[in-house]
């Protein structure tokens, strides 16, 4: 029995041992193999060299001669393709910008121009024409009324002598007429004013060439009356009437005068002869007439410098310009430009200019901005020369040939 128990115990122990071996074998198969830890080698600390007896005997190392050391092979250098022959650079000039010539304008016809511009005389109309009609329409024309009529005429710069003549004629005709309807009064006043302005005077600007050459027109006046602008507008008037015009910029004292006149000329296709700033005006005027002869022009317009009528030297120079121009031929027109707004002061200027040059015609500017339309009568009486042109605005075609009938109609209204 003891042997049986001992055998059972030994069998149990053996079975347990075998089972443990089997389990441990399976675990070894399941666990991943242990990675070996990286070996980190510490840098060798340099030891101080030993000298004397402590120095270690030198160790002989194998050495190689120069012949035994292999040299590195030279890298292959890629072949560089030959550069093509350089092409000479060709400078290509940019096309020059073509100068664009200003478009040549076609001025408005001068025939009937004053009729088209009659509305510009509205201020003079209210002062002179309508004022006279209102006074003459009163039921009783007593002495006070006639004095008011005289005052209206004098305020409009008609002048003393012309005013007295007009009032006397009006008084006589009103007595003869007896009854005075509005139409009769208007007709009466129109007749007398046209007679006063002068209906028979020759008001044409002499601008047609003759055997000696082109017609020469001098434009004179004091500073600030608008001579250069008037000269440019007159060029448009002549071109509109079929004339070929050459301009002479003889105003060399004002810096922008020549440029301004040239601009006016370019707009209508008229050539401008000019010289250096501060140059001799007489020389430029002479060259302008010479150019007009060469181009077979009809008219040469010469813009002279503005000068004070009280400066004797400047006035003498104006006379010199006229004398030099006459070496080519006669001066056909001398137009005096007056500012209508200056009134009686303009008459003083006109007297002095008339003593230096033979004035043949008057150009009245700025009549659109004044209530003194009677200056037309006064200046004609003072100088004995007709008003030939009037300026009625700032536009290029606002210079009109003077027509007495149309002017009076504009003054007294419809």
Coordinates of N, CA, C and O in Angstrom, one line a residue, residues 150-265:
X150 N -32.6 164.2 -72.3 CA -31.2 164.6 -72.4 C -30.3 163.8 -71.4 O -29.2 163.4 -71.8
X151 N -30.7 163.7 -70.2 CA -29.9 163.0 -69.2 C -29.7 161.5 -69.6 O -28.6 161.0 -69.4
X152 N -30.7 160.9 -70.2 CA -30.6 159.5 -70.6 C -29.6 159.4 -71.7 O -28.7 158.5 -71.7
X153 N -29.6 160.3 -72.6 CA -28.6 160.3 -73.7 C -27.2 160.6 -73.2 O -26.2 159.9 -73.7
X154 N -27.0 161.5 -72.3 CA -25.7 161.8 -71.8 C -25.2 160.6 -71.0 O -24.0 160.3 -71.0
X155 N -26.0 160.0 -70.2 CA -25.6 158.8 -69.4 C -25.1 157.7 -70.3 O -24.3 156.9 -69.9
X156 N -25.7 157.6 -71.5 CA -25.3 156.5 -72.4 C -24.1 156.9 -73.2 O -23.8 156.2 -74.2
X157 N -23.4 158.0 -72.9 CA -22.2 158.4 -73.5 C -22.3 158.9 -74.9 O -21.4 158.8 -75.8
X158 N -23.5 159.4 -75.3 CA -23.7 159.9 -76.6 C -22.9 161.2 -76.9 O -22.4 161.4 -78.0
X159 N -22.7 161.9 -75.8 CA -21.9 163.2 -76.0 C -22.8 164.4 -75.9 O -24.0 164.3 -76.3
X160 N -22.3 165.5 -75.6 CA -23.1 166.7 -75.4 C -23.7 167.2 -76.7 O -24.9 167.4 -76.8
X161 N -22.8 167.5 -77.6 CA -23.3 168.0 -78.9 C -24.3 167.1 -79.6 O -25.4 167.6 -80.0
X162 N -24.0 165.8 -79.8 CA -25.0 165.0 -80.4 C -26.3 164.9 -79.6 O -27.4 164.8 -80.2
X163 N -26.2 165.0 -78.3 CA -27.4 164.9 -77.5 C -28.3 166.1 -77.8 O -29.5 166.0 -78.0
X164 N -27.7 167.3 -77.8 CA -28.5 168.5 -78.1 C -29.1 168.4 -79.5 O -30.3 168.8 -79.6
X165 N -28.4 168.0 -80.4 CA -28.9 167.9 -81.8 C -30.1 166.9 -81.8 O -31.2 167.2 -82.5
X166 N -30.0 165.8 -81.2 CA -31.0 164.8 -81.2 C -32.3 165.3 -80.5 O -33.4 165.1 -81.0
X167 N -32.1 165.9 -79.4 CA -33.3 166.4 -78.6 C -34.0 167.4 -79.4 O -35.3 167.4 -79.5
X168 N -33.3 168.3 -80.1 CA -34.0 169.4 -80.9 C -34.8 168.8 -82.0 O -35.9 169.2 -82.3
X169 N -34.2 167.8 -82.7 CA -35.0 167.2 -83.8 C -36.2 166.4 -83.3 O -37.2 166.4 -84.0
X170 N -36.0 165.7 -82.2 CA -37.2 165.0 -81.6 C -38.3 165.9 -81.2 O -39.5 165.7 -81.5
X171 N -38.0 167.0 -80.6 CA -39.0 168.0 -80.2 C -39.8 168.5 -81.4 O -41.0 168.7 -81.3
X172 N -39.0 168.8 -82.4 CA -39.7 169.4 -83.6 C -40.6 168.4 -84.2 O -41.8 168.7 -84.6
X173 N -40.2 167.1 -84.4 CA -41.0 166.1 -85.1 C -42.2 165.7 -84.2 O -43.2 165.4 -84.8
X174 N -42.0 165.7 -82.9 CA -43.1 165.3 -82.1 C -44.3 166.3 -82.2 O -45.4 166.0 -82.2
X175 N -43.9 167.6 -82.2 CA -44.9 168.7 -82.4 C -45.6 168.6 -83.7 O -46.8 168.8 -83.8
X176 N -44.9 168.2 -84.8 CA -45.5 168.1 -86.1 C -46.4 166.9 -86.1 O -47.5 166.9 -86.7
X177 N -46.0 165.8 -85.5 CA -46.8 164.5 -85.6 C -48.1 164.7 -84.8 O -49.2 164.2 -85.2
X178 N -48.1 165.4 -83.7 CA -49.3 165.5 -82.9 C -49.6 164.3 -82.1 O -49.0 164.1 -81.0
X179 N -50.4 163.4 -82.6 CA -50.7 162.1 -81.9 C -49.4 161.2 -82.0 O -48.8 161.2 -83.1
X180 N -49.2 160.4 -81.0 CA -48.0 159.6 -80.9 C -48.4 158.2 -80.5 O -48.5 157.9 -79.3
X181 N -48.6 157.3 -81.4 CA -48.8 155.9 -81.1 C -47.4 155.2 -80.8 O -46.4 155.8 -81.2
X182 N -47.4 154.1 -80.1 CA -46.1 153.4 -79.9 C -45.3 153.1 -81.1 O -44.1 153.3 -81.2
X183 N -46.0 152.7 -82.2 CA -45.3 152.4 -83.4 C -44.7 153.6 -84.1 O -43.6 153.6 -84.6
X184 N -45.5 154.7 -84.0 CA -45.0 156.0 -84.6 C -43.7 156.5 -83.8 O -42.8 156.9 -84.4
X185 N -43.8 156.4 -82.5 CA -42.7 156.8 -81.7 C -41.4 156.0 -81.9 O -40.3 156.5 -82.0
X186 N -41.7 154.7 -82.1 CA -40.5 153.8 -82.3 C -39.9 154.1 -83.7 O -38.7 154.2 -83.8
X187 N -40.7 154.3 -84.7 CA -40.2 154.7 -86.0 C -39.5 156.0 -86.0 O -38.4 156.1 -86.6
X188 N -40.0 156.9 -85.3 CA -39.4 158.2 -85.2 C -38.0 158.2 -84.5 O -37.0 158.7 -85.0
X189 N -38.0 157.5 -83.4 CA -36.7 157.4 -82.7 C -35.7 156.6 -83.5 O -34.5 156.9 -83.5
X190 N -36.1 155.6 -84.2 CA -35.2 154.8 -85.0 C -34.6 155.7 -86.1 O -33.3 155.6 -86.3
X191 N -35.4 156.4 -86.8 CA -34.9 157.3 -87.9 C -33.8 158.3 -87.3 O -32.8 158.5 -88.0
X192 N -34.1 158.9 -86.2 CA -33.2 159.9 -85.7 C -31.9 159.3 -85.2 O -30.8 159.8 -85.3
X193 N -32.0 158.1 -84.5 CA -30.8 157.4 -84.0 C -29.9 156.9 -85.2 O -28.7 157.0 -85.1
X194 N -30.5 156.4 -86.2 CA -29.7 155.9 -87.4 C -29.0 157.1 -88.0 O -27.8 157.0 -88.4
X195 N -29.7 158.3 -88.1 CA -29.1 159.5 -88.7 C -27.9 159.9 -87.8 O -26.9 160.4 -88.3
X196 N -28.1 159.8 -86.5 CA -27.1 160.2 -85.6 C -25.9 159.3 -85.6 O -24.7 159.8 -85.6
X197 N -26.1 158.0 -85.8 CA -25.0 157.1 -85.8 C -24.2 157.2 -87.2 O -23.0 157.1 -87.2
X198 N -25.0 157.6 -88.2 CA -24.3 157.8 -89.5 C -24.6 156.6 -90.4 O -23.9 155.6 -90.3
X199 N -25.5 156.7 -91.3 CA -25.9 155.6 -92.2 C -25.1 155.6 -93.5 O -25.1 154.6 -94.2
X200 N -24.5 156.7 -93.8 CA -23.8 156.8 -95.1 C -22.3 156.6 -95.1 O -21.6 156.6 -96.1
X201 N -21.7 156.3 -93.9 CA -20.3 156.2 -93.8 C -19.8 154.8 -94.4 O -20.6 153.8 -94.3
X202 N -18.6 154.8 -94.9 CA -18.0 153.6 -95.5 C -17.4 152.8 -94.3 O -16.4 153.2 -93.7
X203 N -18.0 151.7 -94.0 CA -17.5 150.9 -92.8 C -16.9 149.6 -93.3 O -16.6 148.7 -92.4
X204 N -16.5 149.4 -94.5 CA -15.8 148.2 -94.9 C -14.4 148.3 -94.5 O -13.7 149.3 -94.5
X205 N -13.8 147.1 -94.1 CA -12.4 147.0 -93.7 C -11.7 146.7 -95.0 O -11.9 145.7 -95.7
X206 N -10.8 147.6 -95.4 CA -10.0 147.5 -96.7 C -9.0 146.4 -96.5 O -7.9 146.5 -95.9
X207 N -9.4 145.2 -97.1 CA -8.6 144.0 -96.9 C -8.3 143.2 -98.1 O -7.9 142.1 -98.1
X208 N -8.5 143.9 -99.3 CA -8.3 143.2 -100.6 C -6.9 143.6 -101.1 O -6.6 144.8 -101.1
X209 N -6.2 142.6 -101.6 CA -4.8 143.0 -102.1 C -4.9 143.8 -103.3 O -5.9 143.8 -104.1
X210 N -3.8 144.5 -103.6 CA -3.7 145.4 -104.7 C -2.4 145.2 -105.5 O -1.7 144.2 -105.2
X211 N -2.1 146.1 -106.4 CA -0.9 145.9 -107.2 C 0.4 145.8 -106.4 O 1.3 145.1 -106.6
X212 N 0.5 146.7 -105.3 CA 1.7 146.7 -104.5 C 1.8 145.5 -103.6 O 2.9 145.2 -103.1
X213 N 0.8 144.7 -103.4 CA 0.9 143.5 -102.6 C -0.4 143.4 -101.7 O -1.4 144.0 -102.0
X214 N -0.3 142.7 -100.6 CA -1.5 142.5 -99.8 C -1.9 143.8 -99.0 O -1.0 144.7 -98.8
X215 N -3.1 143.8 -98.7 CA -3.6 144.9 -97.8 C -3.0 144.8 -96.5 O -2.9 143.7 -95.9
X216 N -2.5 145.9 -95.9 CA -1.9 145.9 -94.6 C -2.8 146.6 -93.6 O -3.2 147.7 -93.8
X217 N -3.1 145.9 -92.5 CA -4.0 146.5 -91.5 C -3.2 146.5 -90.1 O -2.7 145.4 -89.7
X218 N -3.0 147.7 -89.6 CA -2.4 147.8 -88.2 C -3.5 147.9 -87.2 O -4.5 148.6 -87.4
X219 N -3.3 147.1 -86.1 CA -4.3 147.2 -85.0 C -3.6 147.8 -83.8 O -2.5 147.3 -83.3
X220 N -4.1 149.0 -83.4 CA -3.4 149.7 -82.3 C -4.4 150.0 -81.2 O -5.6 149.8 -81.3
X221 N -3.8 150.4 -80.0 CA -4.7 150.7 -78.9 C -3.9 150.6 -77.6 O -2.7 150.3 -77.6
X222 N -4.5 151.0 -76.5 CA -3.8 151.0 -75.2 C -3.8 149.6 -74.6 O -4.4 148.7 -75.1
X223 N -3.1 149.5 -73.4 CA -3.1 148.2 -72.8 C -4.4 147.8 -72.3 O -5.2 148.6 -71.8
X224 N -4.7 146.5 -72.4 CA -5.9 145.9 -71.8 C -7.2 146.0 -72.5 O -8.2 145.6 -72.0
X225 N -7.2 146.6 -73.8 CA -8.5 146.7 -74.5 C -8.8 145.5 -75.3 O -9.9 145.4 -75.9
X226 N -7.8 144.5 -75.4 CA -8.1 143.3 -76.1 C -7.7 143.3 -77.6 O -8.3 142.8 -78.4
X227 N -6.5 144.0 -77.8 CA -6.0 144.1 -79.2 C -5.7 142.7 -79.8 O -6.1 142.5 -81.0
X228 N -4.9 141.9 -79.1 CA -4.5 140.6 -79.7 C -5.7 139.7 -79.9 O -5.8 139.1 -81.0
X229 N -6.7 139.7 -79.0 CA -7.9 138.9 -79.2 C -8.7 139.5 -80.4 O -9.2 138.7 -81.2
X230 N -8.8 140.8 -80.5 CA -9.5 141.4 -81.6 C -8.8 141.1 -82.9 O -9.5 140.8 -83.9
X231 N -7.5 141.1 -83.0 CA -6.7 140.8 -84.2 C -7.0 139.3 -84.6 O -7.3 139.1 -85.8
X232 N -7.1 138.4 -83.6 CA -7.4 137.0 -84.0 C -8.8 136.9 -84.5 O -9.1 136.1 -85.4
X233 N -9.7 137.6 -83.8 CA -11.1 137.5 -84.3 C -11.3 138.2 -85.7 O -12.1 137.7 -86.5
X234 N -10.5 139.2 -85.9 CA -10.6 139.9 -87.2 C -10.1 138.9 -88.3 O -10.6 138.9 -89.4
X235 N -9.1 138.2 -88.0 CA -8.6 137.2 -88.9 C -9.7 136.2 -89.3 O -9.9 135.8 -90.5
X236 N -10.5 135.8 -88.3 CA -11.6 134.9 -88.6 C -12.7 135.6 -89.5 O -13.2 134.9 -90.4
X237 N -12.9 136.8 -89.2 CA -13.9 137.6 -90.1 C -13.4 137.6 -91.5 O -14.2 137.4 -92.4
X238 N -12.1 137.9 -91.7 CA -11.6 138.0 -93.1 C -11.6 136.6 -93.8 O -11.9 136.5 -95.0
X239 N -11.2 135.6 -93.0 CA -11.2 134.2 -93.6 C -12.6 133.8 -94.0 O -12.8 133.2 -95.0
X240 N -13.6 134.2 -93.1 CA -15.0 133.9 -93.4 C -15.4 134.5 -94.7 O -16.3 134.0 -95.4
X241 N -14.8 135.7 -95.0 CA -15.1 136.4 -96.3 C -14.3 136.0 -97.4 O -14.3 136.7 -98.5
X242 N -13.5 134.9 -97.3 CA -12.7 134.4 -98.4 C -11.3 135.0 -98.5 O -10.7 134.8 -99.6
X243 N -10.8 135.7 -97.5 CA -9.4 136.2 -97.6 C -8.4 135.3 -97.1 O -8.6 134.5 -96.2
X244 N -7.2 135.4 -97.7 CA -6.0 134.6 -97.2 C -5.2 135.6 -96.4 O -4.8 136.7 -96.8
X245 N -5.0 135.2 -95.1 CA -4.4 136.1 -94.1 C -3.1 135.7 -93.6 O -2.9 134.5 -93.4
X246 N -2.2 136.7 -93.3 CA -0.9 136.4 -92.6 C -1.0 137.4 -91.4 O -1.3 138.5 -91.5
X247 N -0.6 136.8 -90.3 CA -0.6 137.6 -89.0 C 0.9 138.0 -88.6 O 1.8 137.2 -88.8
X248 N 1.0 139.2 -88.1 CA 2.3 139.7 -87.7 C 2.2 140.0 -86.2 O 1.5 140.8 -85.7
X249 N 3.0 139.2 -85.4 CA 3.0 139.4 -83.9 C 4.0 140.4 -83.5 O 5.1 140.1 -83.0
X250 N 3.7 141.7 -83.7 CA 4.6 142.8 -83.4 C 4.5 143.3 -82.0 O 5.2 144.2 -81.6
X251 N 3.7 142.6 -81.2 CA 3.6 142.9 -79.7 C 4.7 142.0 -79.0 O 4.4 140.9 -78.6
X252 N 5.9 142.6 -78.9 CA 7.0 141.8 -78.3 C 7.2 142.1 -76.8 O 8.1 141.6 -76.2
X253 N 6.4 143.0 -76.3 CA 6.6 143.4 -74.9 C 5.8 142.4 -73.9 O 6.2 142.2 -72.8
X254 N 4.6 142.0 -74.4 CA 3.9 141.1 -73.5 C 4.3 139.6 -73.8 O 4.2 139.2 -75.0
X255 N 4.6 138.9 -72.8 CA 5.2 137.6 -73.0 C 4.3 136.6 -73.8 O 4.8 135.9 -74.7
X256 N 3.1 136.6 -73.5 CA 2.2 135.6 -74.2 C 1.5 136.1 -75.4 O 0.7 135.3 -76.0
X257 N 1.8 137.3 -75.9 CA 1.0 137.9 -77.0 C 1.3 137.1 -78.3 O 0.3 136.8 -79.0
X258 N 2.5 136.7 -78.6 CA 2.8 136.0 -79.8 C 2.2 134.6 -79.8 O 1.6 134.2 -80.8
X259 N 2.3 133.9 -78.7 CA 1.7 132.6 -78.6 C 0.2 132.7 -78.8 O -0.4 131.8 -79.4
X260 N -0.4 133.7 -78.2 CA -1.9 133.8 -78.2 C -2.3 134.1 -79.7 O -3.3 133.5 -80.2
X261 N -1.6 135.0 -80.4 CA -1.9 135.3 -81.7 C -1.7 134.1 -82.7 O -2.5 133.8 -83.6
X262 N -0.6 133.3 -82.4 CA -0.4 132.2 -83.2 C -1.5 131.1 -83.1 O -1.9 130.5 -84.1
X263 N -2.0 131.0 -81.9 CA -3.1 130.0 -81.6 C -4.3 130.5 -82.4 O -5.0 129.6 -83.0
X264 N -4.6 131.8 -82.4 CA -5.8 132.2 -83.2 C -5.6 131.9 -84.7 O -6.5 131.5 -85.4
X265 N -4.3 132.2 -85.2 CA -4.0 131.9 -86.6 C -4.2 130.5 -87.0 O -4.7 130.1 -88.0

